[in-house]
Amino acid sequence: MSSTYVMHRSLRNTPPVATRGKGVWLYDAGGNAWLDGSGGAAVSCLGHGHPAVIDAMHRQIDQLAYAHTGFFTTEPAETLAQRLVDDAPGDASHAYFVSGGSEAIEAALKMARQYFVEIGQPQRTHIIARRQSYHGNTLGALAVGGNEWRRQQFAPLLIDVAHVSPCYEYRDRHENETAEQYSQRLVRELEDTILELGADKVIAFCAEPIVGATAGALPPTPGYFKGVREICDKYGILLIADEVMCGMGRTGTLYAVEQEDIVPDLITIAKGLGGGYQPIGAVVVQKRIADAMQKGTGFFQHGHTYIGHATACAAALAVQNVIRDENLLERVRQLSLVLQQELRERFSGHPHVGDIRGRGLFFGLELVKDRATKQVFDPALQLHARVKREAFARGLMVYPMGGTIDGRQGDHILLAPPFIITENEIDMLVQRLAAAIQAAIESLPA
């Protein structure tokens, strides 16, 4: 394609035209095929073209594509909300539907603030989050996120948010610390920050159970989230779990926090909720939050034109039905062992792979110049971008990112293949990734 009227992510290059998808594969107009090793951006949990989801969308469109939520509710929205609430941890009572992850975070932030206004604590105005996190690209979500590269030029437009350390064991745990002691140190830092801001002035702490795009599938250390929950409870602060990328089965349980044995007050979901078949996100709300609004003003002061979109809800419900009917959570757990083994066999001794981490079908490789010292490559070399190009040239889609450590230094590769991937396709993914990393490193100037 020589010209385009679309403002693409890059204004210098026009990407190939995707024309169809089947299973874990995407195809362009020339018939070239790419193995979707990252689910796009950890979105396509069922792969492409699942017949049950497509049939559900057709049936919904034939009946009703859209009805504005200022006037109507719809059966797919009601049924999907009940499913999400029933499956959620704790005493969840409602789901608020939006069109994506950034919108879900924006809604959760406003919901958290309104909750405290409703219960007579309007002095609570501060949000705490973590450095090297990512919570979305709208201004509120960007402010809460700790991705410095994405934040930098828009900083004058962002609300002031306090950021504490990430749970980044590979880089930050001291040699004389156990993993549990490291967790305790991070929890103490959170408590110190709360006290510094004023314990009665903090609205919420927002964190990804497993950090996705910014730091590359960083799992928490043992006891970290239990400690966070205890501190939030101690000071009456809400806990927002951002599961936009890591939730809906990606880590082997429907909600990632299930593995931490905690109950967040608000959970944001998107990506794997609808699997890419329609744009959709949601906030899953614990009962006491909804009750406070219902007994107070009686409404949530928020909204968008396409919230609760009937076709999007029908698609998402079909995705959730497939995950349940095809026992895909168990499949994710089984394939996780296969993927881990393949990655460790191929990369555990690799001189430029410092860390292999993740859960379920959500893994990251951190690239280093020197494995022994954890020294990084010069950020100007853009190694992550080189890996992406080399992988794409070999028929593989992965999700590399730079600035892993502090927004400037460090490179990682994120893997999030569809839940339906086969063992042979996992082997192909790892082989092509190994070749791409090697080619990228060899392309660096001497």
CSV table of C-alpha atoms in Angstrom, one decimal:
chain,number,residue,atom,x,y,z
A,1,MET,CA,0.0,0.0,0.0
A,2,SER,CA,1.6,3.3,-1.1
A,3,SER,CA,-0.7,5.7,0.7
A,4,THR,CA,-3.1,5.8,3.5
A,5,TYR,CA,-5.7,8.1,5.1
A,6,VAL,CA,-5.5,6.3,8.4
A,7,MET,CA,-3.4,7.9,11.1
A,8,HIS,CA,-1.5,4.8,12.0
A,9,ARG,CA,0.6,4.4,15.1
A,10,SER,CA,3.6,5.2,13.0
A,11,LEU,CA,3.2,8.1,10.5
A,12,ARG,CA,6.3,6.9,8.6
A,13,ASN,CA,5.3,3.3,7.9
A,14,THR,CA,2.0,1.7,6.8
A,15,PRO,CA,1.5,-1.8,8.2
A,16,PRO,CA,0.4,-4.7,6.1
A,17,VAL,CA,-3.4,-5.2,5.6
A,18,ALA,CA,-4.7,-8.0,7.7
A,19,THR,CA,-7.5,-9.8,5.8
A,20,ARG,CA,-8.4,-12.9,7.8
A,21,GLY,CA,-7.6,-14.8,11.0
A,22,LYS,CA,-8.0,-18.4,11.9
A,23,GLY,CA,-7.0,-20.0,15.2
A,24,VAL,CA,-3.6,-18.5,16.3
A,25,TRP,CA,-2.8,-17.2,12.8
A,26,LEU,CA,-3.4,-13.9,11.1
A,27,TYR,CA,-3.1,-13.5,7.3
A,28,ASP,CA,-2.5,-10.5,5.0
A,29,ALA,CA,-3.7,-9.8,1.5
A,30,GLY,CA,-0.7,-11.6,0.0
A,31,GLY,CA,-1.4,-14.8,2.0
A,32,ASN,CA,1.5,-14.3,4.4
A,33,ALA,CA,0.8,-15.8,7.8
A,34,TRP,CA,1.8,-14.7,11.3
A,35,LEU,CA,1.7,-16.8,14.5
A,36,ASP,CA,0.0,-14.5,17.1
A,37,GLY,CA,2.3,-15.1,20.0
A,38,SER,CA,1.1,-12.1,21.9
A,39,GLY,CA,-2.7,-12.2,21.2
A,40,GLY,CA,-2.1,-8.8,19.7
A,41,ALA,CA,-1.8,-7.0,23.0
A,42,ALA,CA,-2.9,-10.0,25.2
A,43,VAL,CA,-6.4,-9.6,23.7
A,44,SER,CA,-7.1,-12.6,21.5
A,45,CYS,CA,-7.5,-15.3,24.1
A,46,LEU,CA,-9.6,-17.5,21.8
A,47,GLY,CA,-7.5,-16.8,18.7
A,48,HIS,CA,-9.3,-15.6,15.6
A,49,GLY,CA,-12.5,-16.7,14.0
A,50,HIS,CA,-14.0,-18.9,16.8
A,51,PRO,CA,-17.4,-20.0,15.4
A,52,ALA,CA,-19.3,-19.9,18.7
A,53,VAL,CA,-18.4,-16.2,19.2
A,54,ILE,CA,-19.2,-15.3,15.6
A,55,ASP,CA,-22.5,-17.1,15.8
A,56,ALA,CA,-23.5,-15.3,19.0
A,57,MET,CA,-22.6,-11.9,17.4
A,58,HIS,CA,-24.7,-12.7,14.3
A,59,ARG,CA,-27.7,-13.6,16.5
A,60,GLN,CA,-27.4,-10.4,18.5
A,61,ILE,CA,-27.0,-8.2,15.5
A,62,ASP,CA,-30.1,-9.8,13.9
A,63,GLN,CA,-32.1,-8.9,17.0
A,64,LEU,CA,-30.6,-5.7,18.3
A,65,ALA,CA,-27.1,-4.2,17.7
A,66,TYR,CA,-27.3,-1.3,20.1
A,67,ALA,CA,-29.6,0.5,22.5
A,68,HIS,CA,-28.6,3.5,24.6
A,69,THR,CA,-28.3,2.6,28.3
A,70,GLY,CA,-30.0,5.9,29.2
A,71,PHE,CA,-33.2,4.2,28.1
A,72,PHE,CA,-32.7,0.4,28.1
A,73,THR,CA,-30.8,-2.5,29.4
A,74,THR,CA,-30.3,-5.7,27.3
A,75,GLU,CA,-30.3,-9.4,27.9
A,76,PRO,CA,-26.7,-10.0,27.0
A,77,ALA,CA,-25.6,-7.2,29.3
A,78,GLU,CA,-27.6,-8.5,32.2
A,79,THR,CA,-26.4,-12.1,31.6
A,80,LEU,CA,-22.8,-11.2,31.2
A,81,ALA,CA,-22.9,-9.0,34.4
A,82,GLN,CA,-24.3,-11.9,36.4
A,83,ARG,CA,-21.6,-14.3,35.1
A,84,LEU,CA,-18.8,-11.9,36.0
A,85,VAL,CA,-20.2,-11.2,39.4
A,86,ASP,CA,-20.9,-14.9,40.2
A,87,ASP,CA,-17.3,-15.8,39.2
A,88,ALA,CA,-15.6,-12.9,41.0
A,89,PRO,CA,-13.9,-13.1,44.4
A,90,GLY,CA,-15.6,-11.7,47.5
A,91,ASP,CA,-19.1,-10.2,47.6
A,92,ALA,CA,-19.2,-8.6,44.1
A,93,SER,CA,-22.6,-7.3,43.2
A,94,HIS,CA,-22.4,-5.3,39.9
A,95,ALA,CA,-20.4,-5.0,36.7
A,96,TYR,CA,-20.1,-1.6,34.9
A,97,PHE,CA,-19.5,-2.0,31.2
A,98,VAL,CA,-17.3,0.2,29.1
A,99,SER,CA,-15.4,-0.1,25.8
A,100,GLY,CA,-11.9,-0.9,26.8
A,101,GLY,CA,-9.2,-1.0,29.5
A,102,SER,CA,-8.4,2.7,29.7
A,103,GLU,CA,-12.1,3.5,30.1
A,104,ALA,CA,-12.4,0.8,32.8
A,105,ILE,CA,-9.6,2.4,34.8
A,106,GLU,CA,-11.2,5.9,34.4
A,107,ALA,CA,-14.5,4.5,35.6
A,108,ALA,CA,-12.9,2.8,38.6
A,109,LEU,CA,-11.1,5.9,39.7
A,110,LYS,CA,-14.2,8.0,39.5
A,111,MET,CA,-16.2,5.3,41.3
A,112,ALA,CA,-13.7,5.1,44.1
A,113,ARG,CA,-13.8,8.9,44.5
A,114,GLN,CA,-17.6,9.0,44.4
A,115,TYR,CA,-17.8,6.2,47.0
A,116,PHE,CA,-16.0,8.3,49.6
A,117,VAL,CA,-18.1,11.4,48.8
A,118,GLU,CA,-21.2,9.3,49.2
A,119,ILE,CA,-20.1,8.0,52.7
A,120,GLY,CA,-19.1,11.5,53.9
A,121,GLN,CA,-15.3,11.4,53.4
A,122,PRO,CA,-14.8,14.0,50.6
A,123,GLN,CA,-11.4,14.9,51.9
A,124,ARG,CA,-10.0,11.8,50.3
A,125,THR,CA,-8.3,13.0,47.1
A,126,HIS,CA,-5.1,11.0,46.6
A,127,ILE,CA,-4.4,7.9,44.5
A,128,ILE,CA,-1.3,5.7,45.0
A,129,ALA,CA,0.0,3.4,42.3
A,130,ARG,CA,3.4,1.9,41.3
A,131,ARG,CA,6.2,2.9,39.1
A,132,GLN,CA,6.7,0.8,36.0
A,133,SER,CA,3.0,0.0,35.8
A,134,TYR,CA,0.6,0.6,33.0
A,135,HIS,CA,-3.1,1.5,33.5
A,136,GLY,CA,-4.1,3.0,30.1
A,137,ASN,CA,-3.6,5.9,27.8
A,138,THR,CA,-6.4,8.3,28.7
A,139,LEU,CA,-5.3,11.2,30.9
A,140,GLY,CA,-6.6,9.8,34.2
A,141,ALA,CA,-5.3,6.3,33.5
A,142,LEU,CA,-2.0,7.7,32.3
A,143,ALA,CA,-1.6,9.7,35.5
A,144,VAL,CA,-2.1,6.6,37.6
A,145,GLY,CA,0.2,4.5,35.4
A,146,GLY,CA,4.0,4.5,36.0
A,147,ASN,CA,5.1,4.2,32.4
A,148,GLU,CA,7.5,7.2,32.1
A,149,TRP,CA,7.9,7.0,28.4
A,150,ARG,CA,4.1,7.3,27.8
A,151,ARG,CA,3.7,9.9,30.5
A,152,GLN,CA,6.5,12.3,29.8
A,153,GLN,CA,5.2,14.7,27.2
A,154,PHE,CA,1.7,14.7,28.7
A,155,ALA,CA,2.9,15.3,32.3
A,156,PRO,CA,1.5,18.9,32.4
A,157,LEU,CA,-2.0,17.6,31.8
A,158,LEU,CA,-1.9,14.8,34.4
A,159,ILE,CA,-3.3,14.8,37.9
A,160,ASP,CA,-0.8,14.3,40.7
A,161,VAL,CA,-0.5,10.6,41.7
A,162,ALA,CA,1.9,9.2,44.3
A,163,HIS,CA,4.0,6.2,43.0
A,164,VAL,CA,5.7,3.6,45.1
A,165,SER,CA,8.1,0.9,44.0
A,166,PRO,CA,7.1,-1.9,41.8
A,167,CYS,CA,7.3,-5.5,42.9
A,168,TYR,CA,10.3,-6.3,40.7
A,169,GLU,CA,12.1,-9.2,42.3
A,170,TYR,CA,14.7,-9.7,39.6
A,171,ARG,CA,16.1,-6.2,39.9
A,172,ASP,CA,15.1,-5.0,43.4
A,173,ARG,CA,15.2,-7.8,45.9
A,174,HIS,CA,18.4,-7.6,48.0
A,175,GLU,CA,20.7,-10.6,48.2
A,176,ASN,CA,20.2,-10.8,51.9
A,177,GLU,CA,16.4,-10.7,51.7
A,178,THR,CA,14.0,-13.6,51.3
A,179,ALA,CA,11.1,-13.1,48.9
A,180,GLU,CA,8.8,-12.7,51.9
A,181,GLN,CA,11.0,-10.1,53.4
A,182,TYR,CA,11.1,-8.2,50.1
A,183,SER,CA,7.3,-8.2,50.1
A,184,GLN,CA,7.2,-6.8,53.6
A,185,ARG,CA,9.6,-4.0,52.7
A,186,LEU,CA,7.4,-3.0,49.8
A,187,VAL,CA,4.3,-3.1,52.0
A,188,ARG,CA,6.0,-0.9,54.5
A,189,GLU,CA,6.9,1.6,51.8
A,190,LEU,CA,3.2,1.7,50.8
A,191,GLU,CA,2.2,2.4,54.4
A,192,ASP,CA,4.8,5.1,54.8
A,193,THR,CA,3.5,6.8,51.6
A,194,ILE,CA,-0.1,6.6,52.9
A,195,LEU,CA,1.0,8.2,56.2
A,196,GLU,CA,3.0,10.9,54.4
A,197,LEU,CA,-0.1,11.9,52.3
A,198,GLY,CA,-2.4,11.6,55.2
A,199,ALA,CA,-4.2,8.3,55.9
A,200,ASP,CA,-7.6,9.9,55.8
A,201,LYS,CA,-6.8,11.6,52.5
A,202,VAL,CA,-6.1,8.6,50.3
A,203,ILE,CA,-8.8,7.1,48.0
A,204,ALA,CA,-7.2,4.0,46.6
A,205,PHE,CA,-4.1,2.0,45.7
A,206,CYS,CA,-4.1,0.8,42.1
A,207,ALA,CA,-2.0,-2.1,41.0
A,208,GLU,CA,-1.8,-4.9,38.3
A,209,PRO,CA,-1.7,-8.3,40.0
A,210,ILE,CA,0.8,-9.2,37.3
A,211,VAL,CA,2.4,-6.2,35.6
A,212,GLY,CA,2.0,-6.5,31.8
A,213,ALA,CA,3.2,-4.1,29.1
A,214,THR,CA,5.5,-1.8,31.0
A,215,ALA,CA,7.6,-4.4,32.8
A,216,GLY,CA,7.0,-7.7,31.1
A,217,ALA,CA,4.8,-10.2,33.1
A,218,LEU,CA,6.1,-9.3,36.6
A,219,PRO,CA,4.5,-11.6,39.1
A,220,PRO,CA,4.2,-10.6,42.8
A,221,THR,CA,6.4,-12.1,45.5
A,222,PRO,CA,4.8,-14.3,48.2
A,223,GLY,CA,2.7,-12.3,50.6
A,224,TYR,CA,2.9,-9.0,48.8
A,225,PHE,CA,-0.8,-8.6,47.9
A,226,LYS,CA,-2.0,-10.0,51.2
A,227,GLY,CA,0.1,-7.3,52.9
A,228,VAL,CA,-1.2,-4.6,50.6
A,229,ARG,CA,-4.8,-5.7,51.3
A,230,GLU,CA,-4.1,-5.5,55.1
A,231,ILE,CA,-2.7,-2.0,54.8
A,232,CYS,CA,-5.6,-0.8,52.7
A,233,ASP,CA,-8.0,-2.2,55.2
A,234,LYS,CA,-6.1,-0.6,58.1
A,235,TYR,CA,-6.5,2.9,56.7
A,236,GLY,CA,-9.9,2.4,55.0
A,237,ILE,CA,-8.4,2.7,51.5
A,238,LEU,CA,-9.8,1.0,48.4
A,239,LEU,CA,-7.8,-1.5,46.5
A,240,ILE,CA,-8.2,-1.4,42.7
A,241,ALA,CA,-6.9,-4.5,40.9
A,242,ASP,CA,-6.1,-3.7,37.3
A,243,GLU,CA,-6.6,-7.0,35.5
A,244,VAL,CA,-7.1,-5.5,32.0
A,245,MET,CA,-4.2,-7.5,30.7
A,246,CYS,CA,-3.7,-10.3,33.2
A,247,GLY,CA,-7.3,-11.2,33.9
A,248,MET,CA,-10.0,-13.4,32.4
A,249,GLY,CA,-8.0,-16.6,32.4
A,250,ARG,CA,-4.7,-15.3,31.1
A,251,THR,CA,-2.8,-16.5,34.3
A,252,GLY,CA,-4.7,-19.7,34.7
A,253,THR,CA,-7.6,-18.5,36.9
A,254,LEU,CA,-10.4,-16.3,35.6
A,255,TYR,CA,-9.4,-13.5,37.9
A,256,ALA,CA,-5.6,-13.2,38.5
A,257,VAL,CA,-6.2,-12.1,42.2
A,258,GLU,CA,-7.7,-15.5,42.9
A,259,GLN,CA,-4.1,-16.8,43.2
A,260,GLU,CA,-3.2,-14.1,45.8
A,261,ASP,CA,-6.2,-15.1,47.9
A,262,ILE,CA,-7.4,-11.5,48.3
A,263,VAL,CA,-10.5,-9.5,47.4
A,264,PRO,CA,-10.0,-6.2,45.7
A,265,ASP,CA,-12.8,-3.5,46.1
A,266,LEU,CA,-12.8,-2.9,42.3
A,267,ILE,CA,-11.4,-5.1,39.5
A,268,THR,CA,-10.9,-3.7,36.0
A,269,ILE,CA,-11.1,-6.1,33.1
A,270,ALA,CA,-11.0,-5.8,29.3
A,271,LYS,CA,-8.8,-7.5,26.6
A,272,GLY,CA,-9.6,-11.2,27.3
A,273,LEU,CA,-13.1,-10.3,28.4
A,274,GLY,CA,-14.2,-10.0,24.8
A,275,GLY,CA,-11.2,-11.6,23.2
A,276,GLY,CA,-11.0,-8.9,20.5
A,277,TYR,CA,-14.3,-9.8,18.9
A,278,GLN,CA,-15.8,-6.5,20.1
A,279,PRO,CA,-14.4,-3.6,22.1
A,280,ILE,CA,-15.4,-4.1,25.7
A,281,GLY,CA,-14.2,-3.6,29.3
A,282,ALA,CA,-15.7,-3.6,32.7
A,283,VAL,CA,-15.4,-2.7,36.4
A,284,VAL,CA,-16.4,-5.5,38.8
A,285,VAL,CA,-17.7,-3.8,41.9
A,286,GLN,CA,-17.9,-5.1,45.5
A,287,LYS,CA,-21.4,-4.8,47.1
A,288,ARG,CA,-20.5,-2.2,49.7
A,289,ILE,CA,-19.4,0.2,47.0
A,290,ALA,CA,-22.6,-0.1,45.0
A,291,ASP,CA,-24.7,0.0,48.2
A,292,ALA,CA,-23.2,3.3,49.2
A,293,MET,CA,-24.1,4.8,45.9
A,294,GLN,CA,-27.6,3.3,45.9
A,295,LYS,CA,-28.3,4.6,49.4
A,296,GLY,CA,-26.8,8.0,48.6
A,297,THR,CA,-27.3,9.8,45.3
A,298,GLY,CA,-28.7,6.7,43.7
A,299,PHE,CA,-26.5,6.9,40.5
A,300,PHE,CA,-22.9,6.7,39.3
A,301,GLN,CA,-22.0,10.1,37.9
A,302,HIS,CA,-20.3,8.8,34.8
A,303,GLY,CA,-21.0,7.4,31.3
A,304,HIS,CA,-20.1,7.0,27.7
A,305,THR,CA,-22.3,6.5,24.6
A,306,TYR,CA,-21.3,2.9,24.0
A,307,ILE,CA,-21.3,1.5,27.6
A,308,GLY,CA,-23.2,-1.8,27.8
A,309,HIS,CA,-23.2,-2.2,24.0
A,310,ALA,CA,-25.5,-5.1,23.3
A,311,THR,CA,-23.3,-6.7,20.5
A,312,ALA,CA,-20.1,-6.3,22.6
A,313,CYS,CA,-21.8,-7.9,25.6
A,314,ALA,CA,-23.1,-10.8,23.5
A,315,ALA,CA,-19.6,-11.3,22.1
A,316,ALA,CA,-18.0,-11.2,25.6
A,317,LEU,CA,-20.6,-13.6,27.0
A,318,ALA,CA,-19.9,-16.0,24.2
A,319,VAL,CA,-16.1,-15.8,24.9
A,320,GLN,CA,-16.8,-16.5,28.6
A,321,ASN,CA,-19.0,-19.4,27.6
A,322,VAL,CA,-16.3,-20.9,25.4
A,323,ILE,CA,-13.7,-20.5,28.2
A,324,ARG,CA,-16.0,-22.5,30.5
A,325,ASP,CA,-17.4,-25.0,28.0
A,326,GLU,CA,-14.1,-25.9,26.6
A,327,ASN,CA,-12.4,-26.0,30.0
A,328,LEU,CA,-9.8,-23.5,28.8
A,329,LEU,CA,-8.6,-22.4,32.3
A,330,GLU,CA,-7.3,-25.9,32.9
A,331,ARG,CA,-5.8,-25.9,29.4
A,332,VAL,CA,-4.0,-22.6,30.2
A,333,ARG,CA,-2.6,-24.2,33.3
A,334,GLN,CA,-1.4,-27.3,31.4
A,335,LEU,CA,0.0,-25.3,28.5
A,336,SER,CA,1.8,-23.0,30.9
A,337,LEU,CA,4.0,-25.9,31.9
A,338,VAL,CA,4.8,-26.6,28.3
A,339,LEU,CA,5.6,-22.9,27.5
A,340,GLN,CA,7.7,-22.6,30.7
A,341,GLN,CA,9.7,-25.7,29.8
A,342,GLU,CA,10.3,-24.6,26.2
A,343,LEU,CA,11.4,-21.1,27.3
A,344,ARG,CA,13.7,-22.4,30.0
A,345,GLU,CA,15.2,-25.0,27.7
A,346,ARG,CA,15.9,-22.5,25.0
A,347,PHE,CA,16.8,-19.4,27.1
A,348,SER,CA,17.8,-20.3,30.6
A,349,GLY,CA,21.5,-20.3,29.6
A,350,HIS,CA,21.2,-17.6,27.0
A,351,PRO,CA,23.8,-14.9,27.5
A,352,HIS,CA,21.3,-12.1,26.8
A,353,VAL,CA,18.2,-13.4,28.6
A,354,GLY,CA,18.4,-12.3,32.2
A,355,ASP,CA,15.0,-13.4,33.5
A,356,ILE,CA,12.1,-15.6,32.4
A,357,ARG,CA,8.9,-14.8,34.4
A,358,GLY,CA,5.2,-15.0,34.4
A,359,ARG,CA,2.2,-17.2,35.0
A,360,GLY,CA,-0.3,-19.1,32.8
A,361,LEU,CA,0.1,-18.1,29.2
A,362,PHE,CA,1.5,-14.7,30.2
A,363,PHE,CA,5.3,-14.7,30.1
A,364,GLY,CA,8.1,-12.2,29.8
A,365,LEU,CA,11.8,-12.4,28.9
A,366,GLU,CA,14.1,-9.6,30.1
A,367,LEU,CA,17.0,-9.0,27.8
A,368,VAL,CA,20.4,-8.0,29.1
A,369,LYS,CA,23.8,-7.2,27.7
A,370,ASP,CA,25.5,-9.2,30.5
A,371,ARG,CA,23.7,-11.9,32.3
A,372,ALA,CA,26.0,-12.0,35.3
A,373,THR,CA,25.8,-8.3,36.1
A,374,LYS,CA,22.3,-7.7,34.7
A,375,GLN,CA,23.8,-4.8,32.6
A,376,VAL,CA,21.3,-3.5,30.0
A,377,PHE,CA,21.8,-2.7,26.4
A,378,ASP,CA,22.2,1.0,25.4
A,379,PRO,CA,18.6,2.2,25.1
A,380,ALA,CA,19.5,4.1,21.9
A,381,LEU,CA,19.9,0.7,20.2
A,382,GLN,CA,16.2,0.0,20.6
A,383,LEU,CA,16.8,-3.7,20.9
A,384,HIS,CA,13.1,-4.4,21.7
A,385,ALA,CA,12.1,-2.8,18.4
A,386,ARG,CA,14.7,-4.9,16.5
A,387,VAL,CA,13.3,-8.1,18.1
A,388,LYS,CA,9.8,-7.1,17.0
A,389,ARG,CA,10.9,-6.5,13.4
A,390,GLU,CA,12.9,-9.7,13.2
A,391,ALA,CA,10.1,-11.7,14.7
A,392,PHE,CA,7.6,-10.2,12.3
A,393,ALA,CA,9.9,-11.0,9.4
A,394,ARG,CA,9.8,-14.7,10.6
A,395,GLY,CA,6.0,-14.9,10.8
A,396,LEU,CA,5.7,-14.2,14.5
A,397,MET,CA,3.9,-11.5,16.5
A,398,VAL,CA,5.3,-10.7,20.0
A,399,TYR,CA,5.0,-7.7,22.3
A,400,PRO,CA,8.4,-6.2,23.0
A,401,MET,CA,8.9,-3.0,25.0
A,402,GLY,CA,11.8,-0.8,26.1
A,403,GLY,CA,12.3,1.1,29.4
A,404,THR,CA,11.6,-2.0,31.5
A,405,ILE,CA,13.6,-0.8,34.5
A,406,ASP,CA,12.9,2.9,34.7
A,407,GLY,CA,11.1,4.1,31.6
A,408,ARG,CA,14.4,4.5,29.7
A,409,GLN,CA,16.6,1.5,30.3
A,410,GLY,CA,15.9,-2.2,29.8
A,411,ASP,CA,14.2,-4.3,27.1
A,412,HIS,CA,11.7,-7.1,27.5
A,413,ILE,CA,9.5,-9.3,25.3
A,414,LEU,CA,6.0,-10.2,26.4
A,415,LEU,CA,4.3,-13.4,25.3
A,416,ALA,CA,0.5,-13.9,25.6
A,417,PRO,CA,-0.6,-16.6,23.0
A,418,PRO,CA,-4.3,-17.6,22.6
A,419,PHE,CA,-5.6,-20.2,25.0
A,420,ILE,CA,-6.2,-22.5,22.1
A,421,ILE,CA,-2.5,-22.7,21.0
A,422,THR,CA,-1.2,-26.3,20.5
A,423,GLU,CA,2.1,-27.7,21.9
A,424,ASN,CA,3.5,-27.8,18.3
A,425,GLU,CA,2.6,-24.1,17.9
A,426,ILE,CA,4.3,-23.3,21.2
A,427,ASP,CA,7.4,-25.0,20.0
A,428,MET,CA,7.2,-23.0,16.7
A,429,LEU,CA,6.7,-19.8,18.7
A,430,VAL,CA,9.8,-20.4,20.8
A,431,GLN,CA,11.9,-21.4,17.9
A,432,ARG,CA,11.0,-18.3,15.9
A,433,LEU,CA,11.5,-16.1,18.9
A,434,ALA,CA,15.0,-17.5,19.5
A,435,ALA,CA,15.9,-16.8,15.9
A,436,ALA,CA,14.5,-13.3,16.1
A,437,ILE,CA,16.4,-12.5,19.3
A,438,GLN,CA,19.6,-13.8,17.8
A,439,ALA,CA,19.2,-11.8,14.6
A,440,ALA,CA,18.3,-8.7,16.5
A,441,ILE,CA,21.5,-9.0,18.7
A,442,GLU,CA,23.6,-9.7,15.6
A,443,SER,CA,22.2,-6.5,13.9
A,444,LEU,CA,23.6,-4.3,16.7
A,445,PRO,CA,26.6,-2.2,15.8
A,446,ALA,CA,29.9,-3.6,17.0
